[in-house]
């Protein structure tokens, strides 16, 4: 099973292209005891709950975490649908605000994952080079690398570009770029494929790509 990765921007987890939250997160953000949240999930996932086994298996996963003392404790991971059915039992204005915020974060995280997967499909050789360079590749390895190139060519990362142009979170930015920008990004990606292995240090690789891009611009002027 691949490792669970926390996305700090959305404060949700990702594994195999799916977004999850944990029962501990829900307990903390909704001001509830974790034991009570676990009990609620166990009631939902019980065979007598009325919820189908297919639904519970698809949307709830028993996991564990290590506390400060080094002891392993149970927790549940849940999808947006799992969270939605759990949160039905949370009432009050404050709970409603938290539920709305959680669902919005799930939607944004899912859009981010789709965007990243689309970008990986658009640049397969670039993706393969990044994956080959890491023993355990993470989604942020790809986003860090592509955003480095975006900053060189566009002067900003993908998130800032979306904000500046009023695009939704997770939107693929390629359709909004000029032909010259797309050409420059693709060229730097081809160069970076070799550098990822030859120059493992991120800042040194960035410097070499910046120098290469400056030479590209000078050639266009000449």
PDB file of C-alpha atoms in Angstrom:
ATOM      1  CA  UNK A   1       0.000   0.000   0.000  1.00  0.00           C
ATOM      2  CA  UNK A   2       1.383   3.428  -0.901  1.00  0.00           C
ATOM      3  CA  UNK A   3       2.183   5.922   1.813  1.00  0.00           C
ATOM      4  CA  UNK A   4      -0.440   8.397   3.028  1.00  0.00           C
ATOM      5  CA  UNK A   5       0.677  11.952   2.245  1.00  0.00           C
ATOM      6  CA  UNK A   6      -0.567  15.065   4.038  1.00  0.00           C
ATOM      7  CA  UNK A   7      -1.192  17.999   1.710  1.00  0.00           C
ATOM      8  CA  UNK A   8      -0.532  21.050   3.926  1.00  0.00           C
ATOM      9  CA  UNK A   9      -2.481  23.467   1.709  1.00  0.00           C
ATOM     10  CA  UNK A  10      -5.765  21.570   2.001  1.00  0.00           C
ATOM     11  CA  UNK A  11      -4.987  19.842   5.337  1.00  0.00           C
ATOM     12  CA  UNK A  12      -6.162  16.549   3.871  1.00  0.00           C
ATOM     13  CA  UNK A  13      -4.397  13.309   3.014  1.00  0.00           C
ATOM     14  CA  UNK A  14      -3.841  11.727  -0.393  1.00  0.00           C
ATOM     15  CA  UNK A  15      -3.194   8.128  -1.343  1.00  0.00           C
ATOM     16  CA  UNK A  16      -3.396   6.605  -4.816  1.00  0.00           C
ATOM     17  CA  UNK A  17      -5.121   9.681  -6.218  1.00  0.00           C
ATOM     18  CA  UNK A  18      -7.847   9.857  -3.548  1.00  0.00           C
ATOM     19  CA  UNK A  19      -8.400  12.446  -0.793  1.00  0.00           C
ATOM     20  CA  UNK A  20      -8.928  11.425   2.840  1.00  0.00           C
ATOM     21  CA  UNK A  21      -9.363  12.993   6.237  1.00  0.00           C
ATOM     22  CA  UNK A  22      -8.654  11.227   9.523  1.00  0.00           C
ATOM     23  CA  UNK A  23     -10.915  10.677  12.514  1.00  0.00           C
ATOM     24  CA  UNK A  24      -8.340  12.540  14.624  1.00  0.00           C
ATOM     25  CA  UNK A  25      -8.627  15.604  12.377  1.00  0.00           C
ATOM     26  CA  UNK A  26     -12.412  15.506  12.622  1.00  0.00           C
ATOM     27  CA  UNK A  27     -12.276  15.184  16.420  1.00  0.00           C
ATOM     28  CA  UNK A  28      -9.857  18.091  16.738  1.00  0.00           C
ATOM     29  CA  UNK A  29     -11.606  20.467  14.340  1.00  0.00           C
ATOM     30  CA  UNK A  30     -15.131  19.711  15.571  1.00  0.00           C
ATOM     31  CA  UNK A  31     -14.107  19.863  19.239  1.00  0.00           C
ATOM     32  CA  UNK A  32     -14.964  16.238  20.012  1.00  0.00           C
ATOM     33  CA  UNK A  33     -13.206  13.422  21.842  1.00  0.00           C
ATOM     34  CA  UNK A  34     -11.458  11.106  19.424  1.00  0.00           C
ATOM     35  CA  UNK A  35     -12.931   8.115  21.250  1.00  0.00           C
ATOM     36  CA  UNK A  36     -16.425   9.465  20.559  1.00  0.00           C
ATOM     37  CA  UNK A  37     -15.672   9.953  16.847  1.00  0.00           C
ATOM     38  CA  UNK A  38     -14.296   6.402  16.650  1.00  0.00           C
ATOM     39  CA  UNK A  39     -17.442   5.108  18.319  1.00  0.00           C
ATOM     40  CA  UNK A  40     -19.637   6.949  15.807  1.00  0.00           C
ATOM     41  CA  UNK A  41     -17.682   5.493  12.880  1.00  0.00           C
ATOM     42  CA  UNK A  42     -17.866   1.995  14.360  1.00  0.00           C
ATOM     43  CA  UNK A  43     -21.639   2.385  14.604  1.00  0.00           C
ATOM     44  CA  UNK A  44     -21.795   3.462  10.942  1.00  0.00           C
ATOM     45  CA  UNK A  45     -19.586   0.599   9.759  1.00  0.00           C
ATOM     46  CA  UNK A  46     -21.313  -2.069  11.866  1.00  0.00           C
ATOM     47  CA  UNK A  47     -23.242  -4.686   9.807  1.00  0.00           C
ATOM     48  CA  UNK A  48     -26.441  -3.731  11.658  1.00  0.00           C
ATOM     49  CA  UNK A  49     -26.188   0.013  10.851  1.00  0.00           C
ATOM     50  CA  UNK A  50     -28.165  -0.162   7.622  1.00  0.00           C
ATOM     51  CA  UNK A  51     -25.222   1.254   5.653  1.00  0.00           C
ATOM     52  CA  UNK A  52     -24.081  -1.139   2.942  1.00  0.00           C
ATOM     53  CA  UNK A  53     -20.805  -3.024   3.319  1.00  0.00           C
ATOM     54  CA  UNK A  54     -19.816  -1.779  -0.132  1.00  0.00           C
ATOM     55  CA  UNK A  55     -20.149   1.839   1.006  1.00  0.00           C
ATOM     56  CA  UNK A  56     -18.269   1.395   4.289  1.00  0.00           C
ATOM     57  CA  UNK A  57     -15.419  -0.528   2.672  1.00  0.00           C
ATOM     58  CA  UNK A  58     -15.065   2.101  -0.039  1.00  0.00           C
ATOM     59  CA  UNK A  59     -15.217   5.128   2.268  1.00  0.00           C
ATOM     60  CA  UNK A  60     -13.806   4.093   5.676  1.00  0.00           C
ATOM     61  CA  UNK A  61     -10.431   2.473   6.364  1.00  0.00           C
ATOM     62  CA  UNK A  62      -9.173   1.469   9.797  1.00  0.00           C
ATOM     63  CA  UNK A  63      -5.633   2.741  10.292  1.00  0.00           C
ATOM     64  CA  UNK A  64      -3.326   3.571  13.188  1.00  0.00           C
ATOM     65  CA  UNK A  65      -1.018   6.320  14.377  1.00  0.00           C
ATOM     66  CA  UNK A  66       1.829   6.572  16.885  1.00  0.00           C
ATOM     67  CA  UNK A  67       1.309   9.015  19.758  1.00  0.00           C
ATOM     68  CA  UNK A  68       3.955  11.051  21.590  1.00  0.00           C
ATOM     69  CA  UNK A  69       4.740   8.134  23.898  1.00  0.00           C
ATOM     70  CA  UNK A  70       5.379   5.809  20.968  1.00  0.00           C
ATOM     71  CA  UNK A  71       2.158   3.855  21.450  1.00  0.00           C
ATOM     72  CA  UNK A  72       0.110   2.821  18.413  1.00  0.00           C
ATOM     73  CA  UNK A  73      -3.548   3.829  18.496  1.00  0.00           C
ATOM     74  CA  UNK A  74      -6.465   3.248  16.106  1.00  0.00           C
ATOM     75  CA  UNK A  75      -7.896   5.886  13.813  1.00  0.00           C
ATOM     76  CA  UNK A  76     -10.081   5.859  10.721  1.00  0.00           C
ATOM     77  CA  UNK A  77      -9.393   7.388   7.329  1.00  0.00           C
ATOM     78  CA  UNK A  78     -12.448   8.475   5.379  1.00  0.00           C
ATOM     79  CA  UNK A  79     -13.298   9.855   1.969  1.00  0.00           C
ATOM     80  CA  UNK A  80     -15.538  12.862   1.361  1.00  0.00           C
ATOM     81  CA  UNK A  81     -18.564  10.552   1.246  1.00  0.00           C
ATOM     82  CA  UNK A  82     -17.502   8.859   4.473  1.00  0.00           C
ATOM     83  CA  UNK A  83     -17.035  12.212   6.162  1.00  0.00           C
ATOM     84  CA  UNK A  84     -20.431  13.397   4.897  1.00  0.00           C
ATOM     85  CA  UNK A  85     -22.290  10.472   6.441  1.00  0.00           C
ATOM     86  CA  UNK A  86     -20.364  10.804   9.723  1.00  0.00           C
ATOM     87  CA  UNK A  87     -20.992  14.551   9.879  1.00  0.00           C
ATOM     88  CA  UNK A  88     -24.755  14.085   9.503  1.00  0.00           C
ATOM     89  CA  UNK A  89     -24.784  13.548  13.254  1.00  0.00           C
ATOM     90  CA  UNK A  90     -22.985  16.825  13.992  1.00  0.00           C
ATOM     91  CA  UNK A  91     -25.489  19.606  14.703  1.00  0.00           C
ATOM     92  CA  UNK A  92     -25.412  23.312  15.478  1.00  0.00           C
ATOM     93  CA  UNK A  93     -24.280  26.424  13.606  1.00  0.00           C
ATOM     94  CA  UNK A  94     -20.591  25.880  14.356  1.00  0.00           C
ATOM     95  CA  UNK A  95     -20.770  22.278  13.137  1.00  0.00           C
ATOM     96  CA  UNK A  96     -22.514  23.414   9.947  1.00  0.00           C
ATOM     97  CA  UNK A  97     -19.700  25.903   9.228  1.00  0.00           C
ATOM     98  CA  UNK A  98     -17.069  23.209   9.780  1.00  0.00           C
ATOM     99  CA  UNK A  99     -18.945  20.745   7.558  1.00  0.00           C
ATOM    100  CA  UNK A 100     -19.179  23.303   4.760  1.00  0.00           C
ATOM    101  CA  UNK A 101     -15.453  24.113   5.074  1.00  0.00           C
ATOM    102  CA  UNK A 102     -14.507  20.412   5.070  1.00  0.00           C
ATOM    103  CA  UNK A 103     -16.527  19.640   1.952  1.00  0.00           C
ATOM    104  CA  UNK A 104     -15.016  22.664   0.206  1.00  0.00           C
ATOM    105  CA  UNK A 105     -11.508  21.459   1.116  1.00  0.00           C
ATOM    106  CA  UNK A 106     -12.314  17.988  -0.190  1.00  0.00           C
ATOM    107  CA  UNK A 107     -13.557  19.451  -3.491  1.00  0.00           C
ATOM    108  CA  UNK A 108     -10.448  21.615  -3.847  1.00  0.00           C
ATOM    109  CA  UNK A 109      -8.124  18.727  -2.955  1.00  0.00           C
ATOM    110  CA  UNK A 110      -9.829  16.462  -5.493  1.00  0.00           C
ATOM    111  CA  UNK A 111      -9.465  19.168  -8.172  1.00  0.00           C
ATOM    112  CA  UNK A 112      -5.771  19.493  -7.252  1.00  0.00           C
ATOM    113  CA  UNK A 113      -5.265  15.730  -7.604  1.00  0.00           C
ATOM    114  CA  UNK A 114      -7.026  15.699 -10.993  1.00  0.00           C
ATOM    115  CA  UNK A 115      -4.903  18.618 -12.161  1.00  0.00           C
ATOM    116  CA  UNK A 116      -1.701  16.881 -11.072  1.00  0.00           C
ATOM    117  CA  UNK A 117      -2.700  13.631 -12.758  1.00  0.00           C
ATOM    118  CA  UNK A 118      -3.529  15.512 -15.973  1.00  0.00           C
ATOM    119  CA  UNK A 119      -0.157  17.262 -15.896  1.00  0.00           C
ATOM    120  CA  UNK A 120       1.610  13.928 -15.395  1.00  0.00           C
ATOM    121  CA  UNK A 121      -0.177  12.494 -18.425  1.00  0.00           C
ATOM    122  CA  UNK A 122       0.772  15.557 -20.503  1.00  0.00           C
ATOM    123  CA  UNK A 123       4.459  15.205 -19.613  1.00  0.00           C
ATOM    124  CA  UNK A 124       5.115  11.431 -19.295  1.00  0.00           C
ATOM    125  CA  UNK A 125       8.899  11.538 -19.834  1.00  0.00           C
ATOM    126  CA  UNK A 126       9.244  14.349 -17.289  1.00  0.00           C
ATOM    127  CA  UNK A 127       7.130  12.371 -14.818  1.00  0.00           C
ATOM    128  CA  UNK A 128       9.157   9.196 -15.359  1.00  0.00           C
ATOM    129  CA  UNK A 129      12.409  11.074 -14.682  1.00  0.00           C
ATOM    130  CA  UNK A 130      11.063  12.451 -11.398  1.00  0.00           C
ATOM    131  CA  UNK A 131       9.794   9.039 -10.339  1.00  0.00           C
ATOM    132  CA  UNK A 132      13.130   7.417 -11.198  1.00  0.00           C
ATOM    133  CA  UNK A 133      15.001  10.002  -9.125  1.00  0.00           C
ATOM    134  CA  UNK A 134      13.152   9.156  -5.878  1.00  0.00           C
ATOM    135  CA  UNK A 135      13.000   5.856  -4.050  1.00  0.00           C
ATOM    136  CA  UNK A 136       9.481   6.709  -2.886  1.00  0.00           C
ATOM    137  CA  UNK A 137       8.040   9.373  -5.225  1.00  0.00           C
ATOM    138  CA  UNK A 138       5.455  11.771  -3.766  1.00  0.00           C
ATOM    139  CA  UNK A 139       3.008  14.025  -5.569  1.00  0.00           C
ATOM    140  CA  UNK A 140       4.853  17.092  -4.266  1.00  0.00           C
ATOM    141  CA  UNK A 141       8.068  15.980  -6.009  1.00  0.00           C
ATOM    142  CA  UNK A 142       6.307  16.555  -9.327  1.00  0.00           C
ATOM    143  CA  UNK A 143       4.510  19.748  -8.284  1.00  0.00           C
ATOM    144  CA  UNK A 144       7.741  21.229  -6.860  1.00  0.00           C
ATOM    145  CA  UNK A 145       9.595  20.511 -10.094  1.00  0.00           C
ATOM    146  CA  UNK A 146       6.931  21.828 -12.461  1.00  0.00           C
ATOM    147  CA  UNK A 147       6.348  24.907 -10.290  1.00  0.00           C
ATOM    148  CA  UNK A 148      10.071  25.653 -10.388  1.00  0.00           C
ATOM    149  CA  UNK A 149       9.828  25.779 -14.185  1.00  0.00           C
ATOM    150  CA  UNK A 150       6.625  27.837 -14.044  1.00  0.00           C
ATOM    151  CA  UNK A 151       8.374  30.386 -11.814  1.00  0.00           C
ATOM    152  CA  UNK A 152      11.265  30.658 -14.268  1.00  0.00           C
ATOM    153  CA  UNK A 153       9.035  31.114 -17.328  1.00  0.00           C
ATOM    154  CA  UNK A 154       5.930  32.791 -15.885  1.00  0.00           C
ATOM    155  CA  UNK A 155       7.428  34.518 -12.862  1.00  0.00           C
ATOM    156  CA  UNK A 156       4.984  32.673 -10.583  1.00  0.00           C
ATOM    157  CA  UNK A 157       3.834  29.183  -9.630  1.00  0.00           C
ATOM    158  CA  UNK A 158       0.606  27.580 -10.831  1.00  0.00           C
ATOM    159  CA  UNK A 159      -1.364  28.580  -7.716  1.00  0.00           C
ATOM    160  CA  UNK A 160      -0.441  32.255  -8.085  1.00  0.00           C
ATOM    161  CA  UNK A 161      -1.200  32.146 -11.828  1.00  0.00           C
ATOM    162  CA  UNK A 162      -4.697  30.809 -11.097  1.00  0.00           C
ATOM    163  CA  UNK A 163      -5.318  33.484  -8.470  1.00  0.00           C
ATOM    164  CA  UNK A 164      -4.088  36.252 -10.767  1.00  0.00           C
ATOM    165  CA  UNK A 165      -6.303  35.116 -13.651  1.00  0.00           C
ATOM    166  CA  UNK A 166      -9.358  34.224 -11.583  1.00  0.00           C
ATOM    167  CA  UNK A 167      -9.116  30.492 -12.258  1.00  0.00           C
ATOM    168  CA  UNK A 168     -10.528  27.886  -9.865  1.00  0.00           C
ATOM    169  CA  UNK A 169      -8.185  25.903  -7.633  1.00  0.00           C
ATOM    170  CA  UNK A 170      -6.807  22.858  -9.415  1.00  0.00           C
ATOM    171  CA  UNK A 171      -7.547  24.218 -12.910  1.00  0.00           C
ATOM    172  CA  UNK A 172      -4.939  23.179 -15.499  1.00  0.00           C
ATOM    173  CA  UNK A 173      -3.195  26.388 -16.575  1.00  0.00           C
ATOM    174  CA  UNK A 174      -1.786  25.202 -19.924  1.00  0.00           C
ATOM    175  CA  UNK A 175      -4.821  26.385 -21.984  1.00  0.00           C
ATOM    176  CA  UNK A 176      -4.252  29.928 -20.660  1.00  0.00           C
ATOM    177  CA  UNK A 177      -0.583  30.150 -21.676  1.00  0.00           C
ATOM    178  CA  UNK A 178       0.828  31.668 -24.828  1.00  0.00           C
ATOM    179  CA  UNK A 179       2.534  29.532 -27.467  1.00  0.00           C
ATOM    180  CA  UNK A 180       5.925  30.950 -26.462  1.00  0.00           C
ATOM    181  CA  UNK A 181       5.306  30.153 -22.795  1.00  0.00           C
ATOM    182  CA  UNK A 182       4.277  26.576 -23.585  1.00  0.00           C
ATOM    183  CA  UNK A 183       7.336  26.118 -25.816  1.00  0.00           C
ATOM    184  CA  UNK A 184       9.649  27.474 -23.096  1.00  0.00           C
ATOM    185  CA  UNK A 185       8.098  25.256 -20.401  1.00  0.00           C
ATOM    186  CA  UNK A 186       8.351  22.135 -22.571  1.00  0.00           C
ATOM    187  CA  UNK A 187      11.960  22.947 -23.481  1.00  0.00           C
ATOM    188  CA  UNK A 188      12.969  23.414 -19.834  1.00  0.00           C
ATOM    189  CA  UNK A 189      11.218  20.165 -18.939  1.00  0.00           C
ATOM    190  CA  UNK A 190      13.288  18.309 -21.535  1.00  0.00           C
ATOM    191  CA  UNK A 191      16.460  19.869 -20.127  1.00  0.00           C
ATOM    192  CA  UNK A 192      15.359  19.082 -16.583  1.00  0.00           C
ATOM    193  CA  UNK A 193      14.872  15.388 -17.410  1.00  0.00           C
ATOM    194  CA  UNK A 194      18.665  15.075 -17.655  1.00  0.00           C
ATOM    195  CA  UNK A 195      19.384  17.418 -14.751  1.00  0.00           C
ATOM    196  CA  UNK A 196      17.145  15.586 -12.264  1.00  0.00           C
ATOM    197  CA  UNK A 197      19.604  12.686 -12.228  1.00  0.00           C
ATOM    198  CA  UNK A 198      22.832  14.602 -12.931  1.00  0.00           C
ATOM    199  CA  UNK A 199      22.169  17.477 -10.485  1.00  0.00           C
ATOM    200  CA  UNK A 200      20.132  16.152  -7.517  1.00  0.00           C
ATOM    201  CA  UNK A 201      20.358  19.428  -5.546  1.00  0.00           C
ATOM    202  CA  UNK A 202      17.163  21.399  -6.240  1.00  0.00           C
ATOM    203  CA  UNK A 203      18.687  24.912  -6.010  1.00  0.00           C
ATOM    204  CA  UNK A 204      21.616  24.047  -8.288  1.00  0.00           C
ATOM    205  CA  UNK A 205      19.226  22.531 -10.816  1.00  0.00           C
ATOM    206  CA  UNK A 206      17.061  25.644 -10.634  1.00  0.00           C
ATOM    207  CA  UNK A 207      20.089  27.878 -11.281  1.00  0.00           C
ATOM    208  CA  UNK A 208      21.103  25.879 -14.346  1.00  0.00           C
ATOM    209  CA  UNK A 209      17.557  26.034 -15.737  1.00  0.00           C
ATOM    210  CA  UNK A 210      17.429  29.810 -15.155  1.00  0.00           C
ATOM    211  CA  UNK A 211      20.707  30.241 -17.018  1.00  0.00           C
ATOM    212  CA  UNK A 212      19.437  28.051 -19.865  1.00  0.00           C
ATOM    213  CA  UNK A 213      16.220  30.075 -20.089  1.00  0.00           C
ATOM    214  CA  UNK A 214      18.179  33.336 -20.264  1.00  0.00           C
ATOM    215  CA  UNK A 215      20.169  31.913 -23.188  1.00  0.00           C
ATOM    216  CA  UNK A 216      16.897  30.922 -24.862  1.00  0.00           C
ATOM    217  CA  UNK A 217      15.615  34.487 -24.576  1.00  0.00           C
ATOM    218  CA  UNK A 218      18.825  35.923 -25.974  1.00  0.00           C
ATOM    219  CA  UNK A 219      18.601  33.618 -28.994  1.00  0.00           C
ATOM    220  CA  UNK A 220      15.053  34.816 -29.691  1.00  0.00           C
ATOM    221  CA  UNK A 221      16.213  38.454 -29.586  1.00  0.00           C
ATOM    222  CA  UNK A 222      19.265  37.827 -31.819  1.00  0.00           C
TER     223      UNK A 222
END
